[in-house]
Amino acid sequence: HVDILVDLTGHTANNRLQVFARKPAPVQVAYLGYPNTRGFTAMDYWLSDAHADPPGQTERFYVEKIVRLPHGFNCYRPPADSPDVGDLPARATGHITFASFNNAAKVNARVIALWARILNALPEARLIMKARQLADSAAKANFHRLFEQHGVTPERVEMISWVPSSTAHLELYNRIDIGLDCFPYNGHTTTCEALWMGVPVITLAGLTHAGRVGVSLLSQVGLGELIADTPEVYAELAVALARDLVRLETLRHGLRDRVTQSPLTDASIITRSFEAAYRQMWRRWCAKAPHA
């Protein structure tokens, strides 16, 4: 007998939403995996936090009742074999290297236009994109074409599709000075990885959960100053940070400790938040359930 059943896939491949639709458990909860409503009333709750789903802002997007966890809805466990954080790459290369390791489907025309604006303000800067879709030569050519429409030549945008291991993947962050988040669909694991590897990330706060995950993650580690509320501020933050190597070095060498000491990697704090939320859900159901 299951009392509380939690869905982690939503409307993604190989999901089990037809099971949830039959209401096999008295309390059903949507969490993680898919940053949106499941869209049917058999799902009772959506687990989030006040940064990703600000009270009064996102309720209209959900069938579920939003339950906001007090210390953030994210919990990141860094790989045990993570590489050490390297020195600031810009000191060796002589230029700033921006990057996005997000799924290429998140990199839309507005994102490219804004990234190009940043690169045009910093003529020596480079951008690295890493995504599995970039194994396709046509996809790479299309991205280069879109950047060229904004005056950014192909040699300034490096595209990587695959590396042989998770350690090699994390090691790539030692080539990066600043991460650039996508919008309106933010990065998630990639932002956690970047912060863990000493790379600050600039994010643009959106109107929905998918567009506010960056806000949640940066707030968890105390980097609210890297959250922009407009595209103009996003570009200004990126350019200002790129021009302040001392600040970048301070962030780089302090971020791993900051992440380690934050709720983002404290599984015990997040676990207690989950337990309290589940207990409240169950008590609410028991109060409504007919007594035998």
XYZ file of N, CA and C in Angstrom, residues 71-240:
510
model
N 14.136 25.697 2.150
C 15.570 25.836 1.873
C 15.909 25.589 0.404
N 14.896 25.642 -0.456
C 15.110 25.373 -1.869
C 14.642 23.978 -2.237
N 14.218 23.804 -3.492
C 13.726 22.490 -3.918
C 14.832 21.635 -4.520
N 16.028 22.207 -4.683
C 17.136 21.493 -5.311
C 18.060 20.866 -4.281
N 18.621 19.728 -4.642
C 19.674 19.112 -3.833
C 20.681 18.491 -4.798
N 21.928 18.933 -4.694
C 22.965 18.504 -5.633
C 24.032 17.717 -4.891
N 24.355 16.544 -5.413
C 25.441 15.741 -4.854
C 26.597 15.744 -5.855
N 27.659 16.486 -5.580
C 28.791 16.539 -6.515
C 29.462 15.174 -6.636
N 29.956 14.823 -7.812
C 30.664 13.548 -7.979
C 31.885 13.469 -7.070
N 32.121 12.293 -6.519
C 33.258 12.114 -5.608
C 34.590 12.322 -6.312
N 34.628 12.061 -7.614
C 35.874 12.198 -8.367
C 35.954 13.529 -9.116
N 35.289 14.551 -8.584
C 35.321 15.861 -9.232
C 36.744 16.399 -9.325
N 37.098 17.012 -10.443
C 38.417 17.645 -10.547
C 38.521 18.829 -9.592
N 39.739 19.204 -9.260
C 39.948 20.414 -8.475
C 39.577 21.633 -9.313
N 39.203 22.708 -8.634
C 38.929 23.964 -9.328
C 40.256 24.583 -9.750
N 40.382 24.884 -11.031
C 41.622 25.461 -11.546
C 41.673 26.966 -11.374
N 42.790 27.549 -11.756
C 42.935 29.000 -11.722
C 42.041 29.639 -12.777
N 41.822 30.933 -12.636
C 40.969 31.656 -13.571
C 41.551 31.564 -14.981
N 40.820 30.982 -15.938
C 41.368 30.806 -17.292
C 41.796 32.109 -17.958
N 41.071 33.189 -17.692
C 41.372 34.460 -18.354
C 42.782 34.944 -18.074
N 43.339 34.586 -16.929
C 44.706 35.000 -16.608
C 45.705 34.368 -17.574
N 45.401 33.157 -18.029
C 46.313 32.464 -18.946
C 46.007 32.764 -20.409
N 44.729 32.888 -20.743
C 44.350 33.058 -22.150
C 44.377 34.509 -22.606
N 44.221 35.421 -21.653
C 44.172 36.833 -22.013
C 42.801 37.304 -22.465
N 41.804 36.436 -22.382
C 40.441 36.831 -22.727
C 39.450 36.050 -21.865
N 38.245 36.578 -21.776
C 37.174 35.916 -21.033
C 36.544 34.831 -21.898
N 36.291 33.691 -21.267
C 35.575 32.605 -21.937
C 34.238 32.394 -21.240
N 33.170 32.664 -21.960
C 31.820 32.374 -21.491
C 31.453 30.956 -21.934
N 30.400 30.399 -21.331
C 29.989 29.056 -21.746
C 28.551 28.767 -21.370
N 27.983 27.845 -22.122
C 26.709 27.213 -21.787
C 26.814 25.742 -22.150
N 26.559 24.871 -21.172
C 26.550 23.428 -21.414
C 25.121 22.892 -21.425
N 24.162 23.773 -21.636
C 22.761 23.369 -21.611
C 22.340 22.682 -22.906
N 21.261 21.912 -22.800
C 20.647 21.301 -23.974
C 20.466 22.365 -25.057
N 20.889 22.053 -26.268
C 20.847 23.041 -27.350
C 19.427 23.506 -27.663
N 18.429 22.705 -27.312
C 17.044 23.111 -27.549
C 16.670 24.343 -26.732
N 17.421 24.619 -25.672
C 17.154 25.792 -24.839
C 17.764 27.068 -25.423
N 18.635 26.918 -26.406
C 19.348 28.073 -26.968
C 18.557 28.601 -28.163
N 17.664 29.534 -27.901
C 16.791 30.077 -28.941
C 17.361 31.370 -29.522
N 16.640 31.960 -30.448
C 17.134 33.151 -31.145
C 17.354 34.325 -30.199
N 16.485 34.492 -29.208
C 16.657 35.595 -28.255
C 17.889 35.385 -27.392
N 18.144 34.140 -27.006
C 19.342 33.826 -26.229
C 20.591 34.159 -27.041
N 20.612 33.720 -28.286
C 21.775 33.979 -29.145
C 21.991 35.479 -29.328
N 20.918 36.223 -29.534
C 21.046 37.671 -29.718
C 21.660 38.331 -28.487
N 21.247 37.892 -27.306
C 21.771 38.493 -26.081
C 23.216 38.076 -25.838
N 23.529 36.811 -26.080
C 24.919 36.371 -25.935
C 25.814 37.112 -26.926
N 25.325 37.323 -28.131
C 26.103 38.057 -29.132
C 26.327 39.498 -28.691
N 25.333 40.068 -28.073
C 25.483 41.437 -27.550
C 26.623 41.506 -26.537
N 26.705 40.510 -25.687
C 27.782 40.452 -24.694
C 29.132 40.277 -25.382
N 29.205 39.364 -26.326
C 30.458 39.120 -27.044
C 30.893 40.344 -27.843
N 29.952 41.069 -28.401
C 30.296 42.266 -29.161
C 30.799 43.387 -28.258
N 30.371 43.382 -27.002
C 30.865 44.377 -26.046
C 32.263 44.039 -25.550
N 32.668 42.780 -25.750
C 33.982 42.299 -25.306
C 34.645 41.617 -26.498
N 35.264 42.381 -27.393
C 35.733 41.835 -28.680
C 36.700 40.666 -28.586
N 37.390 40.510 -27.461
C 38.333 39.399 -27.324
C 37.693 38.153 -26.706
N 36.487 38.290 -26.208
C 35.843 37.189 -25.481
C 35.469 36.044 -26.417
N 35.343 34.860 -25.831
C 34.961 33.653 -26.560
C 33.769 33.003 -25.848
N 33.102 32.120 -26.572
C 31.978 31.361 -26.020
C 32.162 29.893 -26.350
N 31.934 29.033 -25.360
C 31.915 27.588 -25.586
C 30.491 27.091 -25.368
N 29.970 26.368 -26.339
C 28.694 25.677 -26.186
C 28.961 24.179 -26.180
N 28.330 23.473 -25.256
C 28.464 22.014 -25.208
C 27.079 21.409 -25.091
N 26.748 20.540 -26.029
C 25.455 19.855 -26.029
C 25.545 18.672 -26.983
N 24.818 17.612 -26.672
C 24.899 16.407 -27.502
C 24.448 16.684 -28.934
N 23.524 17.648 -29.113
C 23.027 17.941 -30.460
C 24.121 18.502 -31.371
N 25.198 18.998 -30.766
C 26.249 19.625 -31.559
C 27.148 18.614 -32.254
N 26.846 17.328 -32.100
C 27.522 16.304 -32.905
C 27.061 16.378 -34.356
N 25.925 17.012 -34.568
C 25.359 17.144 -35.911
C 25.943 18.381 -36.589
N 26.589 18.195 -37.724
C 27.257 19.306 -38.406
C 26.268 20.378 -38.848
N 25.066 19.967 -39.209
C 24.058 20.943 -39.627
C 23.631 21.823 -38.458
N 23.519 21.219 -37.273
C 23.159 21.995 -36.083
C 24.240 23.021 -35.765
N 25.490 22.589 -35.829
C 26.601 23.510 -35.578
C 26.602 24.649 -36.593
N 26.405 24.313 -37.852
C 26.399 25.342 -38.897
C 25.267 26.337 -38.681
N 24.122 25.832 -38.229
C 22.981 26.714 -37.993
C 23.267 27.684 -36.853
N 23.864 27.181 -35.766
C 24.200 28.074 -34.654
C 25.227 29.117 -35.087
N 26.236 28.697 -35.823
C 27.228 29.662 -36.311
C 26.568 30.724 -37.195
N 25.633 30.296 -38.029
C 24.928 31.247 -38.899
C 24.149 32.265 -38.074
N 23.476 31.791 -37.027
C 22.695 32.691 -36.179
C 23.594 33.690 -35.456
N 24.744 33.222 -34.983
C 25.674 34.146 -34.337
C 26.233 35.151 -35.344
N 26.541 34.693 -36.539
C 27.087 35.593 -37.563
C 26.100 36.694 -37.930
N 24.806 36.405 -37.827
C 23.802 37.438 -38.097
C 23.921 38.599 -37.121
N 24.552 38.343 -35.975
C 24.757 39.389 -34.970
C 26.219 39.826 -34.897
N 26.995 39.489 -35.910
C 28.360 39.972 -35.982
C 29.395 39.172 -35.230
N 29.051 37.956 -34.789
C 29.994 37.105 -34.054
C 30.502 36.021 -34.998
N 31.786 36.029 -35.274
C 32.372 35.098 -36.245
C 32.543 33.702 -35.648
N 32.563 32.668 -36.490
C 32.604 31.282 -36.008
C 33.783 30.954 -35.102
N 34.935 31.566 -35.324
C 36.098 31.218 -34.500
C 35.946 31.669 -33.045
N 34.949 32.490 -32.779
C 34.725 32.940 -31.398
C 33.753 32.044 -30.645
N 33.111 31.120 -31.340
C 32.131 30.225 -30.700
C 32.567 28.780 -30.924
N 33.079 28.154 -29.878
C 33.508 26.755 -29.953
C 32.346 25.852 -29.561
N 32.154 24.778 -30.313
C 31.043 23.866 -30.050
C 31.566 22.461 -29.790
N 31.151 21.905 -28.656
C 31.595 20.584 -28.214
C 30.363 19.711 -28.037
N 30.432 18.475 -28.508
C 29.259 17.600 -28.408
C 29.393 16.524 -27.343
N 30.609 16.035 -27.130
C 30.736 14.850 -26.282
C 32.137 14.779 -25.703
N 32.223 14.302 -24.457
C 33.517 13.981 -23.850
C 33.386 12.591 -23.230
N 34.493 11.869 -23.001
C 34.415 10.445 -22.664
C 33.954 10.100 -21.255
N 33.894 11.076 -20.334
C 33.523 10.729 -18.956
C 32.963 11.949 -18.244
N 32.307 11.698 -17.110
C 31.788 12.812 -16.315
C 32.918 13.664 -15.759
N 34.046 13.025 -15.450
C 35.201 13.780 -14.965
C 35.727 14.711 -16.050
N 35.814 14.197 -17.275
C 36.254 15.035 -18.394
C 35.273 16.173 -18.646
N 33.991 15.881 -18.462
C 32.964 16.916 -18.611
C 33.189 18.029 -17.593
N 33.368 17.666 -16.330
C 33.595 18.678 -15.295
C 34.908 19.418 -15.517
N 35.899 18.721 -16.029
C 37.197 19.354 -16.282
C 37.072 20.499 -17.287
N 36.089 20.417 -18.172
C 35.886 21.490 -19.146
C 35.583 22.821 -18.471
N 34.981 22.760 -17.281
C 34.680 24.006 -16.576
C 35.949 24.762 -16.204
N 37.076 24.082 -16.165
C 38.337 24.765 -15.880
C 38.838 25.586 -17.066
N 38.087 25.566 -18.167
C 38.370 26.445 -19.308
C 37.456 27.669 -19.324
N 36.533 27.735 -18.375
C 35.453 28.716 -18.431
C 35.590 29.735 -17.309
N 35.350 30.998 -17.645
C 35.368 32.065 -16.645
C 33.972 32.377 -16.116
N 32.984 32.413 -17.014
C 31.623 32.815 -16.638
C 30.615 31.949 -17.391
N 29.606 31.455 -16.682
C 28.522 30.714 -17.313
C 27.372 31.640 -17.676
N 26.743 31.373 -18.801
C 25.578 32.135 -19.252
C 24.370 31.208 -19.293
N 23.365 31.534 -18.512
C 22.164 30.698 -18.460
C 21.276 30.971 -19.664
N 20.456 29.981 -20.005
C 19.465 30.127 -21.072
C 18.164 30.670 -20.497
N 17.307 31.140 -21.372
C 15.977 31.609 -20.987
C 15.048 31.468 -22.199
N 13.771 31.245 -22.013
C 13.067 31.191 -20.736
C 13.137 29.835 -20.035
N 13.964 28.929 -20.534
C 14.120 27.603 -19.927
C 15.555 27.520 -19.406
N 15.697 27.692 -18.101
C 17.019 27.742 -17.475
C 17.719 26.398 -17.440
N 19.009 26.446 -17.196
C 19.766 25.250 -16.877
C 19.469 24.799 -15.458
N 19.822 23.564 -15.152
C 19.585 23.035 -13.808
C 20.855 22.331 -13.327
N 21.039 21.082 -13.754
C 22.258 20.362 -13.367
C 23.498 21.106 -13.839
N 23.435 21.677 -15.032
C 24.602 22.384 -15.566
C 24.977 23.584 -14.705
N 23.982 24.264 -14.152
C 24.277 25.393 -13.264
C 24.898 24.901 -11.967
N 24.382 23.800 -11.434
C 24.984 23.209 -10.226
C 26.444 22.847 -10.481
N 26.700 22.219 -11.612
C 28.067 21.824 -11.959
C 28.980 23.039 -12.059
N 28.503 24.070 -12.736
C 29.319 25.271 -12.914
C 29.690 25.878 -11.569
N 28.713 26.048 -10.698
C 28.981 26.626 -9.384
C 29.962 25.762 -8.602
N 29.788 24.451 -8.672
C 30.684 23.523 -7.982
C 32.114 23.650 -8.489
N 32.254 23.931 -9.770
C 33.576 24.052 -10.387
C 34.106 25.486 -10.380
N 33.469 26.346 -9.573
C 33.987 27.698 -9.397
C 33.604 28.683 -10.473
N 32.611 28.348 -11.278
C 32.204 29.210 -12.392
C 30.894 29.922 -12.047
N 30.909 31.240 -11.874
C 29.662 31.967 -11.616
C 28.772 31.956 -12.850
N 27.474 31.980 -12.633
C 26.503 31.903 -13.732
C 25.574 33.111 -13.668
N 25.387 33.761 -14.815
C 24.431 34.857 -14.929
C 23.100 34.281 -15.390
N 22.014 34.631 -14.696
C 20.696 34.124 -15.095
C 19.718 35.271 -15.257
N 18.704 35.048 -16.080
C 17.627 36.013 -16.287
C 16.356 35.451 -15.663
N 15.827 36.145 -14.669
C 14.634 35.672 -13.968
C 13.423 35.729 -14.885
N 12.727 34.608 -15.007
C 11.553 34.537 -15.858
C 10.260 34.592 -15.069
N 9.167 34.242 -15.732
C 7.842 34.304 -15.120
C 7.339 32.944 -14.666
N 7.977 31.865 -15.134
C 7.531 30.513 -14.815
C 8.623 29.756 -14.073
N 8.275 28.594 -13.553
C 9.248 27.764 -12.844
C 10.459 27.459 -13.718
N 10.231 27.063 -14.966
C 11.340 26.712 -15.859
C 12.295 27.874 -16.060
N 11.774 29.088 -15.970
C 12.592 30.271 -16.152
C 13.115 30.873 -14.870
N 12.910 30.167 -13.744
C 13.356 30.697 -12.460
C 14.198 29.696 -11.663
N 14.554 28.590 -12.284
C 15.423 27.623 -11.607
C 16.775 28.261 -11.297
N 17.279 29.077 -12.225
C 18.530 29.783 -11.972
C 18.432 30.698 -10.768
N 17.293 31.358 -10.606
C 17.064 32.210 -9.437
C 17.137 31.377 -8.162
N 16.502 30.216 -8.184
C 16.507 29.330 -7.018
C 17.918 28.884 -6.665
N 18.666 28.419 -7.660
C 20.009 27.895 -7.410
C 20.955 28.982 -6.915
N 20.946 30.134 -7.573
C 21.837 31.209 -7.154
C 21.454 31.735 -5.774
N 20.170 31.745 -5.468
C 19.734 32.180 -4.138
C 20.180 31.205 -3.065
N 20.163 29.913 -3.376
C 20.598 28.912 -2.403
C 22.052 29.094 -1.996
N 22.883 29.575 -2.916
C 24.312 29.729 -2.610
C 24.694 31.187 -2.366
N 23.693 32.060 -2.224
C 23.976 33.443 -1.870
C 24.557 34.290 -2.978
N 24.149 34.040 -4.223
C 24.653 34.811 -5.362
C 23.528 35.566 -6.067
N 22.667 36.168 -5.270
C 21.552 36.910 -5.838
C 21.970 38.056 -6.731
N 23.209 38.547 -6.562
C 23.667 39.668 -7.384
C 23.894 39.277 -8.844
N 23.862 37.983 -9.140
C 24.036 37.516 -10.518
C 22.700 37.231 -11.209
N 21.606 37.623 -10.568
C 20.268 37.431 -11.126
C 19.814 38.726 -11.786
N 19.486 38.660 -13.066
C 19.007 39.829 -13.808
C 17.495 39.765 -13.963
N 16.854 40.938 -13.957
C 15.406 40.953 -14.164
C 15.017 41.431 -15.559
N 16.010 41.846 -16.351
C 15.764 42.205 -17.752
C 16.950 41.736 -18.592
N 16.763 41.567 -19.903
C 17.900 41.208 -20.757
C 19.021 42.238 -20.701
N 18.656 43.512 -20.574
C 19.659 44.565 -20.513
C 20.541 44.405 -19.281
N 19.924 44.115 -18.148
C 20.694 43.917 -16.916
C 21.543 42.654 -17.017
N 21.014 41.607 -17.631
C 21.769 40.364 -17.860
C 23.074 40.678 -18.583
N 22.981 41.428 -19.677
C 24.184 41.782 -20.444
C 25.123 42.643 -19.617
N 24.574 43.591 -18.884
C 25.408 44.472 -18.057
C 26.148 43.684 -16.983
N 25.461 42.742 -16.348
C 26.106 41.917 -15.321
C 27.242 41.098 -15.917
N 26.993 40.498 -17.076
C 28.013 39.657 -17.713
C 29.239 40.476 -18.098
N 29.019 41.639 -18.687
C 30.139 42.482 -19.122
C 30.906 43.022 -17.923
N 30.186 43.477 -16.901
C 30.858 44.014 -15.714
C 31.693 42.947 -15.020
